[in-house]
XYZ file of C-alpha atoms in Angstrom:
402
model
C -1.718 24.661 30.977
C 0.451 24.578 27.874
C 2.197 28.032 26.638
C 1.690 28.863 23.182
C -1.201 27.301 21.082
C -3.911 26.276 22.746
C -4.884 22.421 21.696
C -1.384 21.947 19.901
C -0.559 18.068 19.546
C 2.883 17.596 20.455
C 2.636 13.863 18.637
C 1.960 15.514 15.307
C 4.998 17.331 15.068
C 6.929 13.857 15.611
C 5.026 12.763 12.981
C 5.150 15.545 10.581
C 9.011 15.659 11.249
C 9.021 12.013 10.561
C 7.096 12.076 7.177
C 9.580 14.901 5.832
C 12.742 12.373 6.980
C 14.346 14.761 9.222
C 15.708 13.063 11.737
C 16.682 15.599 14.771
C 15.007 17.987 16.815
C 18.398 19.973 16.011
C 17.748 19.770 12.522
C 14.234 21.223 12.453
C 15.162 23.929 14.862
C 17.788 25.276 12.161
C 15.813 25.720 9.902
C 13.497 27.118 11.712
C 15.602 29.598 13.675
C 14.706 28.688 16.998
C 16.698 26.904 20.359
C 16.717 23.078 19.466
C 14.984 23.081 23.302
C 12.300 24.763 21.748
C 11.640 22.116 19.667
C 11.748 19.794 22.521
C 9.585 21.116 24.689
C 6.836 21.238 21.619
C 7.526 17.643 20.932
C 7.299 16.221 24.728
C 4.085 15.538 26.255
C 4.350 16.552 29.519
C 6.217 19.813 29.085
C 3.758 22.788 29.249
C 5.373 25.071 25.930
C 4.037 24.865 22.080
C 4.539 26.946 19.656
C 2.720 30.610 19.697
C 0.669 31.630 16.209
C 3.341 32.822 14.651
C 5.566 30.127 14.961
C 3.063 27.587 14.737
C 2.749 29.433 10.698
C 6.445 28.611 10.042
C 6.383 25.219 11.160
C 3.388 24.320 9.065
C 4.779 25.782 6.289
C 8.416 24.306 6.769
C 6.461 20.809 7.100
C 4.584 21.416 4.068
C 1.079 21.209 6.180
C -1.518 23.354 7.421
C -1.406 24.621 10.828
C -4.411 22.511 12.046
C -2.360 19.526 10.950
C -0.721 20.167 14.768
C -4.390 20.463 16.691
C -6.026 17.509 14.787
C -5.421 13.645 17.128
C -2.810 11.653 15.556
C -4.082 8.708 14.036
C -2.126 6.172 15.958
C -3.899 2.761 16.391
C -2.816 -0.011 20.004
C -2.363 -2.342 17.571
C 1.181 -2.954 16.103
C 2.198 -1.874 13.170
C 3.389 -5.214 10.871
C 6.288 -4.324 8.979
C 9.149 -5.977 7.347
C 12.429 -5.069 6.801
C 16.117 -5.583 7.251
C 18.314 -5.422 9.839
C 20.304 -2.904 7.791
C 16.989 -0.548 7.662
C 17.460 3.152 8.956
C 15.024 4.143 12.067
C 14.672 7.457 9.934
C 12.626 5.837 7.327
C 10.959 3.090 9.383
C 9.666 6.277 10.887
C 8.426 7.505 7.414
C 7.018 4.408 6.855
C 4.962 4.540 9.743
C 3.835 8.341 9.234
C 2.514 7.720 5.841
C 0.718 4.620 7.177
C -0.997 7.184 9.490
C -1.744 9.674 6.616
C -3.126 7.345 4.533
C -5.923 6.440 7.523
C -6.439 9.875 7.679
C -7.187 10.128 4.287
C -9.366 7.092 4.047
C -10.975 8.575 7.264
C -12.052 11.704 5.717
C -13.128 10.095 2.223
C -15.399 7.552 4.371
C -17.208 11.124 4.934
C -18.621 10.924 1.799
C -18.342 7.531 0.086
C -19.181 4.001 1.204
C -15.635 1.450 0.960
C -16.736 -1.871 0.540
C -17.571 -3.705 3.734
C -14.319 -5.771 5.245
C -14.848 -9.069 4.414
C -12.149 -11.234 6.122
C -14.069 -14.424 7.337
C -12.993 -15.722 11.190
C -10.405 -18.288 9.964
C -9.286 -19.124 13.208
C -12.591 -19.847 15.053
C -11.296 -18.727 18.131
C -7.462 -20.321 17.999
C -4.551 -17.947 18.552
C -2.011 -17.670 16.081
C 0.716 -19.452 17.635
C -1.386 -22.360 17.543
C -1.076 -22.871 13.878
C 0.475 -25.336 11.981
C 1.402 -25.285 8.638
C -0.945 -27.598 7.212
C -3.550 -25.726 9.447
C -2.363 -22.575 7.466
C -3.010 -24.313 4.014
C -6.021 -25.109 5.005
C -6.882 -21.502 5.528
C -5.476 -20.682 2.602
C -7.969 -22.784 0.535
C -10.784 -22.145 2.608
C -10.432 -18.359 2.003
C -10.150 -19.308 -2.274
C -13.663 -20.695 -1.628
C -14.637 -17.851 -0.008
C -13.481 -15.058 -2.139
C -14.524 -17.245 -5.519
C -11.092 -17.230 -6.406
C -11.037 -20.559 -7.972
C -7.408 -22.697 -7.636
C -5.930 -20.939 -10.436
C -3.494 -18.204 -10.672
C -5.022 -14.748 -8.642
C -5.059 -12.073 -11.043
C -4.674 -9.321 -9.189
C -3.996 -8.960 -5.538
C -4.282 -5.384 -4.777
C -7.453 -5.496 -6.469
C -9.066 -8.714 -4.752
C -7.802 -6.530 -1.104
C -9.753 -3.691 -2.294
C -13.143 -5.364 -3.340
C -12.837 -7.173 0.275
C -12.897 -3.609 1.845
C -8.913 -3.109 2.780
C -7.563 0.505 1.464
C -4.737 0.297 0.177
C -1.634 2.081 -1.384
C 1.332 2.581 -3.015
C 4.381 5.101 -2.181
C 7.871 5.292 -3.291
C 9.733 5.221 -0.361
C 13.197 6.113 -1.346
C 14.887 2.973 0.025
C 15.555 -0.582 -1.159
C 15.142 -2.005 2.478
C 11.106 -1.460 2.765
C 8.605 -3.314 1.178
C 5.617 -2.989 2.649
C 3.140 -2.361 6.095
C -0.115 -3.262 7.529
C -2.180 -2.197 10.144
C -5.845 -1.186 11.478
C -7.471 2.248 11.525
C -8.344 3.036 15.251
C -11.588 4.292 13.850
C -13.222 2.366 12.026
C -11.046 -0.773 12.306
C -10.403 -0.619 8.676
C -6.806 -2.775 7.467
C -4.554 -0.465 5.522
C -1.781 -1.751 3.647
C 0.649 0.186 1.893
C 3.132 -0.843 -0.387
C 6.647 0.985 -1.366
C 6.736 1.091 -5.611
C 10.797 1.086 -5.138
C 11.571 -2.275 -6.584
C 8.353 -3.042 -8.341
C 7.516 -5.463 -10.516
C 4.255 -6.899 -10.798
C 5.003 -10.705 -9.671
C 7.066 -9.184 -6.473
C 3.874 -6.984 -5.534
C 2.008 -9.833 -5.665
C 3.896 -11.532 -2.763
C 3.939 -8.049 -0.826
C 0.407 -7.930 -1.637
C -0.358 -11.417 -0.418
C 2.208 -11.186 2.710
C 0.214 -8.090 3.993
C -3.401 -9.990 3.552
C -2.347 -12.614 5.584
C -1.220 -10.419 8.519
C -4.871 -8.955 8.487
C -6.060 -12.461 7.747
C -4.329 -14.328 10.734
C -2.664 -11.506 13.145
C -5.318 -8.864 14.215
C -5.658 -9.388 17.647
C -1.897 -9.574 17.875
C -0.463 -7.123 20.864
C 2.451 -5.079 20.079
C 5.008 -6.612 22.488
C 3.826 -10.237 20.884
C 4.692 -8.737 17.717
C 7.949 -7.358 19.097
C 8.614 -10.757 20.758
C 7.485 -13.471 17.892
C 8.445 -11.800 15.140
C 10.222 -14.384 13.157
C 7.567 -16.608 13.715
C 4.715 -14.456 12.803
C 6.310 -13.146 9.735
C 7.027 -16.866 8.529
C 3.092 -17.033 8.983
C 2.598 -14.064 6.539
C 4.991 -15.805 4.271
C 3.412 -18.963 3.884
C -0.059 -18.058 3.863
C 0.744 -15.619 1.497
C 2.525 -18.007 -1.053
C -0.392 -20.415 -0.545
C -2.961 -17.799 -1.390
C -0.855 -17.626 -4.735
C 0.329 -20.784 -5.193
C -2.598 -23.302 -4.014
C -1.333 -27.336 -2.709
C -4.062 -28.607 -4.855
C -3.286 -27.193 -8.067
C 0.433 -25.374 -8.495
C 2.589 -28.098 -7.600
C 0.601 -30.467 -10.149
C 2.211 -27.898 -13.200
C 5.879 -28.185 -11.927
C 6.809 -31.424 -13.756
C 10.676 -31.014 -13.970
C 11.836 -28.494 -11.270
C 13.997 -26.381 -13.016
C 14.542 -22.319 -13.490
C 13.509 -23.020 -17.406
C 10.240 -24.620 -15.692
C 9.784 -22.154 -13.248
C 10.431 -19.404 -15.500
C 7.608 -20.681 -17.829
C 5.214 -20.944 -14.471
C 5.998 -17.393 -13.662
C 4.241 -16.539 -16.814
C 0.894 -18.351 -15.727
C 1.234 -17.791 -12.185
C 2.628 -14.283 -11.804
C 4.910 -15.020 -9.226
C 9.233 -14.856 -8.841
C 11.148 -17.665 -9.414
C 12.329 -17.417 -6.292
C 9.363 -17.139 -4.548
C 8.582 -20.391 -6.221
C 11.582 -22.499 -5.444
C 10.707 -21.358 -1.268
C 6.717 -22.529 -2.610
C 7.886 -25.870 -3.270
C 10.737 -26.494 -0.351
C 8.007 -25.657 1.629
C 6.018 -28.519 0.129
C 8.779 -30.733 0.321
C 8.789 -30.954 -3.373
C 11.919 -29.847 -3.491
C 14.724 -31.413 -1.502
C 16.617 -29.163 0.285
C 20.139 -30.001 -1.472
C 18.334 -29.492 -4.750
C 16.761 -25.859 -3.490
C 20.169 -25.024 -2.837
C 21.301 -25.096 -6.027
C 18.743 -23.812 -7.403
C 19.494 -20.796 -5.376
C 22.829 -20.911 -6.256
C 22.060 -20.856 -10.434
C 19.680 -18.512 -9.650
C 22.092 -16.088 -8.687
C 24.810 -17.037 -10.702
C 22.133 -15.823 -13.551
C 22.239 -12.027 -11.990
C 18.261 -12.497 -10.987
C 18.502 -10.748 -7.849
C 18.315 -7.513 -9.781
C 16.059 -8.792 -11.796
C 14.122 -11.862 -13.532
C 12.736 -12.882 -16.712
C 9.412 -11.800 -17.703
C 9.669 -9.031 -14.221
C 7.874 -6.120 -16.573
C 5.507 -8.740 -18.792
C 2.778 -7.245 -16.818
C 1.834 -3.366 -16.404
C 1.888 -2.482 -12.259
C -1.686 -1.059 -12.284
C -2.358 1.369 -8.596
C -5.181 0.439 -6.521
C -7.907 2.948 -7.351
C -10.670 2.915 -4.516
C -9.311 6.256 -2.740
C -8.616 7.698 -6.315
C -11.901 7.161 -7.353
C -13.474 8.163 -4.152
C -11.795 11.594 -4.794
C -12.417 11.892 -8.347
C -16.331 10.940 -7.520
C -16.309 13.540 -4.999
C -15.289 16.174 -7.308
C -17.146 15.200 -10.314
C -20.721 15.423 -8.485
C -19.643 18.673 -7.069
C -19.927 17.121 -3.318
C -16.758 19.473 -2.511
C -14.017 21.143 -4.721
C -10.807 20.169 -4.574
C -9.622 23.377 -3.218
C -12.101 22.703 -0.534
C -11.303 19.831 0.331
C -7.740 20.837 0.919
C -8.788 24.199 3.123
C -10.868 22.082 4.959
C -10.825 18.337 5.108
C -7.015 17.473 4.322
C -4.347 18.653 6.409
C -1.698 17.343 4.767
C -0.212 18.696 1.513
C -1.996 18.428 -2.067
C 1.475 16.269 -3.205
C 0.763 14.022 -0.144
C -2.926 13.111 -0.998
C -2.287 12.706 -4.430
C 0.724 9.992 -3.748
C -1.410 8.122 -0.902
C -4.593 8.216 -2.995
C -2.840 7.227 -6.209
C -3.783 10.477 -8.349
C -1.645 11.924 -11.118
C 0.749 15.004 -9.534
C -0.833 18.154 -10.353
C -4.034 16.684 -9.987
C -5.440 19.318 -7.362
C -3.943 22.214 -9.651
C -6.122 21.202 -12.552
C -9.593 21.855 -12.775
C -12.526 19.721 -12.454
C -13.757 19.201 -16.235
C -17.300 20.762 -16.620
C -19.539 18.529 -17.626
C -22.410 20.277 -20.450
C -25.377 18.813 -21.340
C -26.727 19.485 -24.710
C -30.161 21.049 -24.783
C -32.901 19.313 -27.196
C -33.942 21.107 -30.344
C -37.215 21.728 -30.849
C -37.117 22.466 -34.269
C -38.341 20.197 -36.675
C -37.736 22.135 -40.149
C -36.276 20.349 -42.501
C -32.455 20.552 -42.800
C -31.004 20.970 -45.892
C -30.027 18.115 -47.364
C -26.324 16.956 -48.430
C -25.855 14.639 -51.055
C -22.952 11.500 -50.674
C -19.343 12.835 -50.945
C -17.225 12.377 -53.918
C -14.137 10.026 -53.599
C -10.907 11.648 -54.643
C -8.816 8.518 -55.572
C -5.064 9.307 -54.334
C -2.091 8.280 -56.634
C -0.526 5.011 -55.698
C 3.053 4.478 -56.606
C 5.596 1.267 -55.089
C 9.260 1.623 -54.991
């Protein structure tokens, strides 16, 4: 029997420590006045100590939480977690990364209360092949196949985010304070929901479109994957990601017909139709063996000689719209009186007002304002005459030129 709170989830605090980057049990202990073995005793499973009541107060409101934030289960699913990022990238905020994906299921979770997502429609692709069975054409194949099925047509996709939403995935987008992360997928344990968010660091609209595209595929082709497969074939399944992802974009049967002279003037012009990088374009058509590889290479090369690392031509032609099925979910809530917002934080959200309104896309402030009241006007019954009000007079102004 644990001392202390009774039900207290020792997995939460790693979490909630996680999600406010701080990266030692040391660190949390100052500021919280206790023994740093405090803190590790609330934080390991099989010790028998949590925090008592009082305690339990400070650490909530140190973690910017509410105390039953520590007695609620983690949302953790078996399934891995697909991420990508560099070598370079911190364990402090891949561990961020991974709490907010966990918050934002919770989220979803409780919103699902009271609103219907769309259904997940992600047809069987495989028909009972694994993954590591697939070859590339097999994968443009797919990538055509699920065109067909969405109605997308072999022309450029509009939007990603939005086509992911309509097919029932919820998704969202976060800054997360580092150049090194772009982006995460994986499945609620619930309801077996895909969940993709997306870090706004480095956004432009053609680059979300590959994050976008790079997370579908992972839900499209790697479900079933086990963690340790993950763990073990991770170049190969994020190549996978990668190429579906650029075919979903960039289909064989259409984009390559449009790239008469490969060139970064030519691509550059593409990017405008397409909506995606330059870069992302020259790997497209290496890929295709449109390009030879000599020739990609210099591309490359010009490419960065031109400074377009930081930065391309045409990178803010389009507005970065957020995805808005959790924000409208919310703001549907509200506005039919189904709960109030402070309600809904006293009760259903355990996380802080400023988290919900980052993972669900709303404007900050949003749960300080109130909801607008909406007044209907009542008929009149009165059928007197009105007084009438004969045509306004025209008072011509002076026009002068200079």
């Amino acid at each position: 029997m644990r001392i202390g709170t009774p039900g207290f989830i020792p997995a939460r605090l790693t979490e909630a420590r996680d999600a406010r980057r701080i990266t030692t049990k040391s660190a949390l202990a100052r500021r919280l006045g206790v023994s740093p073995t405090s803190v590790s005793r609330w934080e390991d499973e099989s010790a028998d100590q949590s925090p008592d009541y009082s305690t339990l107060i400070r650490l909530a409101n140190e973690l910017q939480v509410r105390p039953e934030f520590f007695l609620r289960p983690r949302f953790a699913s078996e399934r891995p977690t697909f991420l990508r990022s560099l070598a370079s990238t911190l364990v402090r905020d891949l561990n961020y990364q991974k709490s907010q994906m966990h918050w934002l299921q919770e989220a979803s979770y409780v919103l699902s209360h009271y609103v219907d997502l769309p259904d997940v429609d992600i047809p069987d692709v495989l028909s009972g092949a694994r993954y590591t069975e697939l070859r590339d054409d097999d994968i443009e194949s797919i990538a055509l196949q699920l065109r067909r099925h969405w109605n997308l047509g072999e022309g450029p996709c509009a939007d990603v985010v939005a086509l992911m939403e309509r097919i029932g995935i919820v998704v969202a987008t976060i800054p997360m304070n580092t150049t090194k992360l772009d982006g995460l997928c994986s499945w609620s344990p619930i309801d077996d929901r895909p969940h993709v968010l997306l870090a706004t660091d480095k956004m432009s609209f053609p680059r979300r479109q590959m994050d976008a595209a790079h997370e579908l595929a992972h839900a499209i082709l790697h479900k079933d994957v086990s963690d340790s497969e993950f763990q073990d074939n991770l170049r190969v399944i994020e190549q996978q990601a990668f190429r579906l992802g650029s075919a979903l974009l960039m289909p064989s049967t259409t984009y390559p017909h449009e790239v008469r002279h490969p060139s970064l003037a030519m691509l550059t012009r593409l990017k405008e139709r397409w909506r995606v990088s330059i870069k992302a374009q020259i790997k497209r058509l290496s890929d295709l063996d449109i390009l030879p590889e000599d020739y990609a290479r210099q591309l490359y090369k010009l490419y960065s000689a031109k400074g377009w690392a930081k930065g391309e031509p045409l990178d803010q032609h389009w507005p970065v719209t957020p995805p808005k099925a959790l924000r409208d979910s919310l703001s549907l809530i509200v506005e039919n009186g189904v709960r109030g917002k402070a309600d809904l934080l006293a009760t259903e959200f355990t996380i802080s007002a400023t988290d919900v309104e980052n993972l669900c896309g709303l404007p900050a402030g949003w749960f300080d304002r109130e909801a607008a009241e909406v007044v209907t006007l009542k008929a009149s019954d009165d059928t007197s005459p009105r007084t009438s009000i004969g045509p306004g007079e025209v008072v011509p102004f002076p026009y002068r030129t200079r």
